[in-house]
mmCIF file of C-alpha atoms in Angstrom:
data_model
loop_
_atom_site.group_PDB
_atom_site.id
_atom_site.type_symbol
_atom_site.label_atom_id
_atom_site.label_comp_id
_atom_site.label_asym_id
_atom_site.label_seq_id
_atom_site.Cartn_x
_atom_site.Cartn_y
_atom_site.Cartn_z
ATOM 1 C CA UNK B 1115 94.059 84.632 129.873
ATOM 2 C CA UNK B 1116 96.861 85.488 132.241
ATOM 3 C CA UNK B 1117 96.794 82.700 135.066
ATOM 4 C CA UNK B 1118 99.162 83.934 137.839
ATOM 5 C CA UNK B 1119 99.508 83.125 141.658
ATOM 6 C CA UNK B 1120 97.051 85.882 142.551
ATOM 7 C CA UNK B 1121 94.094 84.493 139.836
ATOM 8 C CA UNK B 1122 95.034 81.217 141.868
ATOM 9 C CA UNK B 1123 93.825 82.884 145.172
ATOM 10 C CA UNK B 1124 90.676 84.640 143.180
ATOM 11 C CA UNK B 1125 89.816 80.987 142.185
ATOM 12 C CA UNK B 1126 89.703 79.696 145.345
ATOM 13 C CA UNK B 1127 87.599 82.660 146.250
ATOM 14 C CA UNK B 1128 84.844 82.004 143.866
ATOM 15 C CA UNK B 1129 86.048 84.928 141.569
ATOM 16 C CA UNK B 1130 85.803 83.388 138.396
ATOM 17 C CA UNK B 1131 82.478 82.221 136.535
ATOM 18 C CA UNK B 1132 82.053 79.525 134.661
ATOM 19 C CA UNK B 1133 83.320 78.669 130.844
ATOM 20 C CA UNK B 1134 81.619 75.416 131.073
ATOM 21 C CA UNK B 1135 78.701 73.831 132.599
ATOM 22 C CA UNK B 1136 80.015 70.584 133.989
ATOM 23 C CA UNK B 1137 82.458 67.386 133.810
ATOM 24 C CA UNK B 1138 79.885 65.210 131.993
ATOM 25 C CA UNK B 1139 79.015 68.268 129.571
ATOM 26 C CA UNK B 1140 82.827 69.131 129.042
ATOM 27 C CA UNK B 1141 83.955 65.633 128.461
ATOM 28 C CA UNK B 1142 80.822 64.386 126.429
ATOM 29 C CA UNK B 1143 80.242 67.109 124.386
ATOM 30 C CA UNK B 1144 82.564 70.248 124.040
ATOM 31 C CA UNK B 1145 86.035 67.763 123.429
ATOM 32 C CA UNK B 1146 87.395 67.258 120.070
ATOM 33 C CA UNK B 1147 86.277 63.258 118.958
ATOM 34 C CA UNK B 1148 84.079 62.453 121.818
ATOM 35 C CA UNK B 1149 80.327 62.632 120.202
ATOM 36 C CA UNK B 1150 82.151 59.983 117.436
ATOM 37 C CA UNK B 1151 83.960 57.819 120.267
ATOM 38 C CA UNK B 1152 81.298 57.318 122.309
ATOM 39 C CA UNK B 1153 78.667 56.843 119.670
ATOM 40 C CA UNK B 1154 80.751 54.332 118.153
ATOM 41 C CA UNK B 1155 81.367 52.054 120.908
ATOM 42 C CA UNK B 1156 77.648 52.757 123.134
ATOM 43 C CA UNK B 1157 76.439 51.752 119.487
ATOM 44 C CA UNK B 1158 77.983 48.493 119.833
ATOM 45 C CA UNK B 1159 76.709 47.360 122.948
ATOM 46 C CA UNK B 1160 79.303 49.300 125.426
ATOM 47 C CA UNK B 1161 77.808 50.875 128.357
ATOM 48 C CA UNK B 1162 78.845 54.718 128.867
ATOM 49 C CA UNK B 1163 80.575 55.748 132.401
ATOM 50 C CA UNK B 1164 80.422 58.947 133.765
ATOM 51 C CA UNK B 1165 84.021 60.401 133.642
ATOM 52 C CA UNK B 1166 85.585 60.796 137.451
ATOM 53 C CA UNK B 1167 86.227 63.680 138.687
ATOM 54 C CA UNK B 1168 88.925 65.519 138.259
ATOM 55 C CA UNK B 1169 90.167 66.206 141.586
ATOM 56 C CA UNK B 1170 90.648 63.115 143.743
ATOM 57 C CA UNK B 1171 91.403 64.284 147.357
ATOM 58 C CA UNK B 1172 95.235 62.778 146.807
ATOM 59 C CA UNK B 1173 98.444 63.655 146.962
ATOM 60 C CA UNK B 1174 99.622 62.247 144.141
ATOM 61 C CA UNK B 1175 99.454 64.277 140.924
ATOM 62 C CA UNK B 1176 99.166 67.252 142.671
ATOM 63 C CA UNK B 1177 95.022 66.194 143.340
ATOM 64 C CA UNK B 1178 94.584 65.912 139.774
ATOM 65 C CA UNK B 1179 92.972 63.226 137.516
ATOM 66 C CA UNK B 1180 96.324 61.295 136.469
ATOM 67 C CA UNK B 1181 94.599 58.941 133.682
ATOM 68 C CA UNK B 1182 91.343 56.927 133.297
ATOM 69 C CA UNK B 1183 92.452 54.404 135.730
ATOM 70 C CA UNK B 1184 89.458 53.121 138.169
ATOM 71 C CA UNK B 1185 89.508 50.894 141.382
ATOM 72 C CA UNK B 1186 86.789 48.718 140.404
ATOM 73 C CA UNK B 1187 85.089 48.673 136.374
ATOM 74 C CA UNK B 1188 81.550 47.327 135.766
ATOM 75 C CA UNK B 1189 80.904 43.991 133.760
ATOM 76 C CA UNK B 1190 81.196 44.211 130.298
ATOM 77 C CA UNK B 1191 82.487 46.212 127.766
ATOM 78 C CA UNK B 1192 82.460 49.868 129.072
ATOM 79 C CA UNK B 1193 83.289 53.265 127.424
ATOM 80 C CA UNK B 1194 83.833 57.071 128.846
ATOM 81 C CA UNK B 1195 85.749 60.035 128.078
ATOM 82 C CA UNK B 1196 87.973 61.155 131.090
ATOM 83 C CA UNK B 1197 89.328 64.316 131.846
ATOM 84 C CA UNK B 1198 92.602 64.588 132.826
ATOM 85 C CA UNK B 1199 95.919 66.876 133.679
ATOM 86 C CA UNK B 1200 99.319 65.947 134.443
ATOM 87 C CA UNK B 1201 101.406 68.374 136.678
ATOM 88 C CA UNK B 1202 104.816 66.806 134.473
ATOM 89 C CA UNK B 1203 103.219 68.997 131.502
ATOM 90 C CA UNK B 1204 103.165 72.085 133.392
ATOM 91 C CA UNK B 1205 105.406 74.700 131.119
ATOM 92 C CA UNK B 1206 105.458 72.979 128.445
ATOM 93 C CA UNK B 1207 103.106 74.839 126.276
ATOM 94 C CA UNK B 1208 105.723 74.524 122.859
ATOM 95 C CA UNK B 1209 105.488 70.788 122.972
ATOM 96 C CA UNK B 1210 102.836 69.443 119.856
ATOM 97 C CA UNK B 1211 99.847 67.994 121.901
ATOM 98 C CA UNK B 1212 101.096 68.499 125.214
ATOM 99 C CA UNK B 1213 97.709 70.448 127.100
ATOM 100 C CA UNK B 1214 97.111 71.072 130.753
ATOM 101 C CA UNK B 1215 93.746 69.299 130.549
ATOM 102 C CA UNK B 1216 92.895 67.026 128.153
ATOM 103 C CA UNK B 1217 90.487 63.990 127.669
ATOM 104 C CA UNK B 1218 91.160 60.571 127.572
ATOM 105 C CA UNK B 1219 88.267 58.092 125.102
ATOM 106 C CA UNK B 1220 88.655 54.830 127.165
ATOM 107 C CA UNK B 1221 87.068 51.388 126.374
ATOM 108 C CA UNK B 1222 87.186 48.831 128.667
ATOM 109 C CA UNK B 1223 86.706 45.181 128.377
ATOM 110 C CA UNK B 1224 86.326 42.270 130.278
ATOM 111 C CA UNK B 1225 89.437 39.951 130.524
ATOM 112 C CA UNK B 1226 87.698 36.874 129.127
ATOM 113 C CA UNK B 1227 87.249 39.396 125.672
ATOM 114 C CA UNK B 1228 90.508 37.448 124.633
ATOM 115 C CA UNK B 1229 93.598 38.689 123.888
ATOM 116 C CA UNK B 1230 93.995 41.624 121.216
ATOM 117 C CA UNK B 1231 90.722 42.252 121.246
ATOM 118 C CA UNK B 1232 90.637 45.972 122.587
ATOM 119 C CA UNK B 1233 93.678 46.720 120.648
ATOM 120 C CA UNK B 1234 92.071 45.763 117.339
ATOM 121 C CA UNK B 1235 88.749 47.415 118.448
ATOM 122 C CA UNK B 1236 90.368 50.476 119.193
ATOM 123 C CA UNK B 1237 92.898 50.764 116.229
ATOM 124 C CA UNK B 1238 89.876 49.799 113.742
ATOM 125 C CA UNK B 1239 88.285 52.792 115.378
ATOM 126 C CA UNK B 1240 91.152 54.789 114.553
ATOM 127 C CA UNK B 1241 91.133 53.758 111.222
ATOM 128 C CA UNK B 1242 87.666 53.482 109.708
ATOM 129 C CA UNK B 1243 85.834 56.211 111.507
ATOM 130 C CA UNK B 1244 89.134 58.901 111.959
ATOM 131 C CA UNK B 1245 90.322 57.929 108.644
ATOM 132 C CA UNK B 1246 94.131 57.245 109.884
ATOM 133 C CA UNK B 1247 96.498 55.096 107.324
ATOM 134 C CA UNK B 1248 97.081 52.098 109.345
ATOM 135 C CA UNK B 1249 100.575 52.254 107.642
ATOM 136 C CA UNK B 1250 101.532 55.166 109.684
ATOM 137 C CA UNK B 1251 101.419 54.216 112.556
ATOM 138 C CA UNK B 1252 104.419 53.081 115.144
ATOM 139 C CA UNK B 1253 103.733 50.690 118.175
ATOM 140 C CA UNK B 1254 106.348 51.108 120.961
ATOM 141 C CA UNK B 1255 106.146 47.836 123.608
ATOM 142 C CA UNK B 1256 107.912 44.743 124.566
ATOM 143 C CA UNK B 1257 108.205 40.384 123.874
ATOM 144 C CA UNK B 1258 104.761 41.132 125.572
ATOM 145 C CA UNK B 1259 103.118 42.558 122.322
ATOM 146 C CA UNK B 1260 105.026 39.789 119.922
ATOM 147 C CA UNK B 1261 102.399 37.660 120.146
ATOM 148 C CA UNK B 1262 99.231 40.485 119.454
ATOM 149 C CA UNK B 1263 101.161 42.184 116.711
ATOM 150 C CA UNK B 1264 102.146 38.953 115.020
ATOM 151 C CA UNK B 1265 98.284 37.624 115.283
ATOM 152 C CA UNK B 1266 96.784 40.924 113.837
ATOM 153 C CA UNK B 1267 96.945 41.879 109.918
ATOM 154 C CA UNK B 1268 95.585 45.702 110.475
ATOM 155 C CA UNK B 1269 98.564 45.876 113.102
ATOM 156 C CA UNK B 1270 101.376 44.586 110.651
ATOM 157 C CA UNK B 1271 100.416 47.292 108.443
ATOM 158 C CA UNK B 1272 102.368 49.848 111.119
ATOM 159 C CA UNK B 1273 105.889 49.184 112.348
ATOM 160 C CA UNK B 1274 106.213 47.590 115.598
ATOM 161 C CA UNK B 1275 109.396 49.260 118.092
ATOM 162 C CA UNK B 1276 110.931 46.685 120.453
ATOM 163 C CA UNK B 1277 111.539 47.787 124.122
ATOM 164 C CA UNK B 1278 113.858 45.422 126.478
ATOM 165 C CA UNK B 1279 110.828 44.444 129.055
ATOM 166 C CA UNK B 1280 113.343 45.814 132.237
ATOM 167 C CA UNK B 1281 114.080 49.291 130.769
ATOM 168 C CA UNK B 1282 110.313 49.737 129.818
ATOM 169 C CA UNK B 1283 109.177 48.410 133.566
ATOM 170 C CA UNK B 1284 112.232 50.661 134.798
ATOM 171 C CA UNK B 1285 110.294 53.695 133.178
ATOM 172 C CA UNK B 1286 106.910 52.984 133.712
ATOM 173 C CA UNK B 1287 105.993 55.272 130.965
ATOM 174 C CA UNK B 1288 103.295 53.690 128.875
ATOM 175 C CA UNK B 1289 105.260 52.379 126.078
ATOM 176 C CA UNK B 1290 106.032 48.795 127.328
ATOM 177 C CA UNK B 1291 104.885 49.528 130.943
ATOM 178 C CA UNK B 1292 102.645 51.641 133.007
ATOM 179 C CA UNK B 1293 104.027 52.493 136.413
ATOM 180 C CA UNK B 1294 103.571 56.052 136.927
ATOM 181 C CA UNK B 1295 105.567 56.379 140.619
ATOM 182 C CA UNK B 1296 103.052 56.934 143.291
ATOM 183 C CA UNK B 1297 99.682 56.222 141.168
ATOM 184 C CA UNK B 1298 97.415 55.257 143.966
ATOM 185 C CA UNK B 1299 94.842 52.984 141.867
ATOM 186 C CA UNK B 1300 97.577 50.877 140.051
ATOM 187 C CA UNK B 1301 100.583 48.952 140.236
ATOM 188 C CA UNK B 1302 101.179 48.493 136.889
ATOM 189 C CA UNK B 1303 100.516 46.639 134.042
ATOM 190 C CA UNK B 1304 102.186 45.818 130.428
ATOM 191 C CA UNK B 1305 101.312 47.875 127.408
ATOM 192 C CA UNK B 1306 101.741 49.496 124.178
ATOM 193 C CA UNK B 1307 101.872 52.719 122.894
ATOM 194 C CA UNK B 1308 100.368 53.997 119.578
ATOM 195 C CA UNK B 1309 102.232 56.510 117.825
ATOM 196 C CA UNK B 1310 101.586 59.178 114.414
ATOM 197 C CA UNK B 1311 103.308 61.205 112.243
ATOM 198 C CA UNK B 1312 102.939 64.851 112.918
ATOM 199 C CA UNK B 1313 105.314 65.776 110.155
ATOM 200 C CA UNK B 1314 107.191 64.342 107.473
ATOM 201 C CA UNK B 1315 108.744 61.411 109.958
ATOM 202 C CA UNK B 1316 111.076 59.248 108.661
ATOM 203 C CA UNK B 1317 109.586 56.163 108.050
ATOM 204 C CA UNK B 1318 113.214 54.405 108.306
ATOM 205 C CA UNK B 1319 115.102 52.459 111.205
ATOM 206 C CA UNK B 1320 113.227 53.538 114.392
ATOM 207 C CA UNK B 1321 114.344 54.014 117.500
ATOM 208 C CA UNK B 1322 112.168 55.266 121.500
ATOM 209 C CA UNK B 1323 111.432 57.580 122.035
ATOM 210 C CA UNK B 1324 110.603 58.716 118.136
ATOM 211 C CA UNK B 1325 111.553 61.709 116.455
ATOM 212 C CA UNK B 1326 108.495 63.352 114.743
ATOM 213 C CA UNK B 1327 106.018 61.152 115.760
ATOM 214 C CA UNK B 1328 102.698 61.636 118.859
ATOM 215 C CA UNK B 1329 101.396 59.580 120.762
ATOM 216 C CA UNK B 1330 98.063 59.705 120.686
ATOM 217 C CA UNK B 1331 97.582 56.057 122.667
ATOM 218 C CA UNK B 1332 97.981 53.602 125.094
ATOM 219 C CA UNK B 1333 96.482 50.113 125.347
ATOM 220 C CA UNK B 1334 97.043 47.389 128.512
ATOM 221 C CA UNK B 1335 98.288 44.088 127.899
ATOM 222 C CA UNK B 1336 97.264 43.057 131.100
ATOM 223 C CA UNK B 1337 96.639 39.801 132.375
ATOM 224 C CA UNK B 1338 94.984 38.433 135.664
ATOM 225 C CA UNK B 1339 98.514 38.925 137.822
ATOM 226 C CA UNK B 1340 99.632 41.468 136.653
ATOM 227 C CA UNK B 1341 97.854 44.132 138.333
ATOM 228 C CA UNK B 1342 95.104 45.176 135.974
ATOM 229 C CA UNK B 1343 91.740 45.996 138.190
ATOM 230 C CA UNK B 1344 89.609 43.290 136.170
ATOM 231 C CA UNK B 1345 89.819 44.620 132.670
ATOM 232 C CA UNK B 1346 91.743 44.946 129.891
ATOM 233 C CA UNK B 1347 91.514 48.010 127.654
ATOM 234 C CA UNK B 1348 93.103 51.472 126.798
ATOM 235 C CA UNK B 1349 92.089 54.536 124.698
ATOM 236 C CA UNK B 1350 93.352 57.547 123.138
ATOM 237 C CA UNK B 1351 94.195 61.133 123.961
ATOM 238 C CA UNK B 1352 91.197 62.541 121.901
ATOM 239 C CA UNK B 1353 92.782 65.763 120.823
ATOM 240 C CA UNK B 1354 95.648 64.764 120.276
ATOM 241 C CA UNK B 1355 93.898 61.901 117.767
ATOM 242 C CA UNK B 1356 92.213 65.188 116.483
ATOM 243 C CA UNK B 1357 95.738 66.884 115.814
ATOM 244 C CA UNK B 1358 97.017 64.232 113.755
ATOM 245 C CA UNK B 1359 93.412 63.721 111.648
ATOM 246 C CA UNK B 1360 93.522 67.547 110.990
ATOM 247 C CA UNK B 1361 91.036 68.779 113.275
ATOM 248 C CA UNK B 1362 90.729 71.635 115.475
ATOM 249 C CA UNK B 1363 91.759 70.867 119.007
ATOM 250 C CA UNK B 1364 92.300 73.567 122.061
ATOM 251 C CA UNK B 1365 96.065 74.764 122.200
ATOM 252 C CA UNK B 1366 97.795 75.074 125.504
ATOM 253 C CA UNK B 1367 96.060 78.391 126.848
ATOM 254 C CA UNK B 1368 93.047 77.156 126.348
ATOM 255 C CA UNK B 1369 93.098 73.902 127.537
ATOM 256 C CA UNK B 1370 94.159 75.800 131.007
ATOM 257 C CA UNK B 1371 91.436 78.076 130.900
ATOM 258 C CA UNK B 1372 89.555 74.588 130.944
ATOM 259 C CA UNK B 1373 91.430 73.145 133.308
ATOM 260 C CA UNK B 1374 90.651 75.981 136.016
ATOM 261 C CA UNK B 1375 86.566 76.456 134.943
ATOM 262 C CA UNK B 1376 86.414 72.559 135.605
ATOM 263 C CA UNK B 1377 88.377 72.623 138.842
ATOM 264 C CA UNK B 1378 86.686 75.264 140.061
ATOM 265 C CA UNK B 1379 83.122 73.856 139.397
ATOM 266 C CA UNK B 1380 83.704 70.475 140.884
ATOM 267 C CA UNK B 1381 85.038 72.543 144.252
ATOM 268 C CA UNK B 1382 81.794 74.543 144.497
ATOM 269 C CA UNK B 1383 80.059 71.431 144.129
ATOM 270 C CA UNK B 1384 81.629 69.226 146.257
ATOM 271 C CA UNK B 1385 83.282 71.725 148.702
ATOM 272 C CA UNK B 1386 86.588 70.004 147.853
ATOM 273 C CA UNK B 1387 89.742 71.822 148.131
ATOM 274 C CA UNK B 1388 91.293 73.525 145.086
ATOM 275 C CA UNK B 1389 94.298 70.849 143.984
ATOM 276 C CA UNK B 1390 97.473 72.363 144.686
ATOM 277 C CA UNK B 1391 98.587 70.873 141.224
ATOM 278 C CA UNK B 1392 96.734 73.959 139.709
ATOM 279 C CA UNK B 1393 99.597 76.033 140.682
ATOM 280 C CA UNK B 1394 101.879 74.509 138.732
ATOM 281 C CA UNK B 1395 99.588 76.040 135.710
ATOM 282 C CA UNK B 1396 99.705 79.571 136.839
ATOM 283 C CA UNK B 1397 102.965 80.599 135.694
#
């Protein structure tokens, strides 16, 4: 489907019916890895959040869902699958994985869980349930992860890439440090990244940002200063984690047909504004 300025306008006219029946249905159900993610973790104890919505009444983002970042997180461990879209990724339909809506499978855990904890939850998802070779995978970070990757035998299987802590905070991109300029619910906390071949990727010297490899994760390091709203956690781009496991997963085009059935739902609902980050999408 052709989404142009003037299918913009019909969309904000009500002239487009729905592909999907709602943000709990899309994100629960009809996403690539979510049924498995959730029943994984809500098997183990986890409660299950309903995802937020994906417009949030800011500017920032273009009134888009930026991540699975929350003001406040109930106690315990928690688990949802967020929807999200980043204006950045606008145009950039020939990039592997890059979508215009896509879902994020986050767990969350208390910070008394101990440290490495969600990191080894999460990666022994990845391995035993999606079946990835814990050899090929790439973490991208700082000194900060030292300590986790040097504690953990299923990490030390992967290579680990060394940041310098000041370029990553400098960035703010996820591998190292989150800082994404103008994120209203944040201000930033230390992390890793979790990377996997999409081709044959030479498994030589690395170097960031990596040459034939996805990301397909990010996990906090965060500690009680450092910015983190109470919990430590992280969680992976599900279809992108369905991309490199050899599943099917939308392409572009479709995840932007998505992207405007979903925003245009939650404004008839909530008689919220279209975002004005959904132009970005129409050309």
């Amino acid at each position: 489907m052709e989404l142009d300025r003037r299918h913009f306008v019909s969309l904000a006219a009500g002239g487009m019916g729905l592909f999907l029946p709602g943000a709990s249905s899309l994100a629960q159900g009809a996403t690539p890895g979510a049924s498995p993610f959730l029943d994984h973790f809500g098997s183990g104890g986890a409660s299950v959040l309903e995802p937020l919505p994906l417009i949030t009444g800011v500017g920032f983002n273009g009134s888009l869902r930026y991540d699975d970042t929350r003001v406040s997180y109930p106690d315990g461990v928690s688990v949802c699958v967020q929807p999200a879209c980043r204006v950045e990724d606008a145009g950039k339909a020939a990039d592997p994985g890059v979508l215009a809506l896509f879902h994020i499978g986050v767990l969350n855990l208390p910070l008394s869980s101990g440290p490495g904890e969600a990191i080894n939850r999460l990666m022994r998802f990845a391995v035993e349930v999606e079946k990835l070779d814990p050899e090929k995978f790439v973490f991208v970070s700082t000194e900060v992860f030292e300590p986790h990757f040097a504690s953990d035998p299923l990490l030390q299987k992967g290579q680990f890439v060394k940041r310098d802590l000041q370029e990553a905070r400098a960035a703010g991109d996820g591998s190292g440090f989150f800082s994404p300029d103008g994120h209203p619910d944040t201000d930033g906390f230390n992390s890793v990244s979790l990377h996997y071949p999409i081709a044959d990727a030479s498994q030589g010297t690395l170097a960031y940002p990596l040459s034939g490899f996805l990301e397909i994760g990010e996990i906090s390091l965060a500690d009680a200063a450092s910015g983190s709203a109470g919990t430590v956690g992280g969680g992976f781009g599900l279809e992108r984690l369905a991309l490199v496991s050899g599943k099917k997963s939308p392409d572009y085009a479709e995840s932007r047909t998505i992207l405007f059935d979903l925003a245009k739902q939650e404004a008839a609902t909530t008689g919220a504004a279209l975002p004005e980050g959904l132009k970005a999408f129409t050309d």
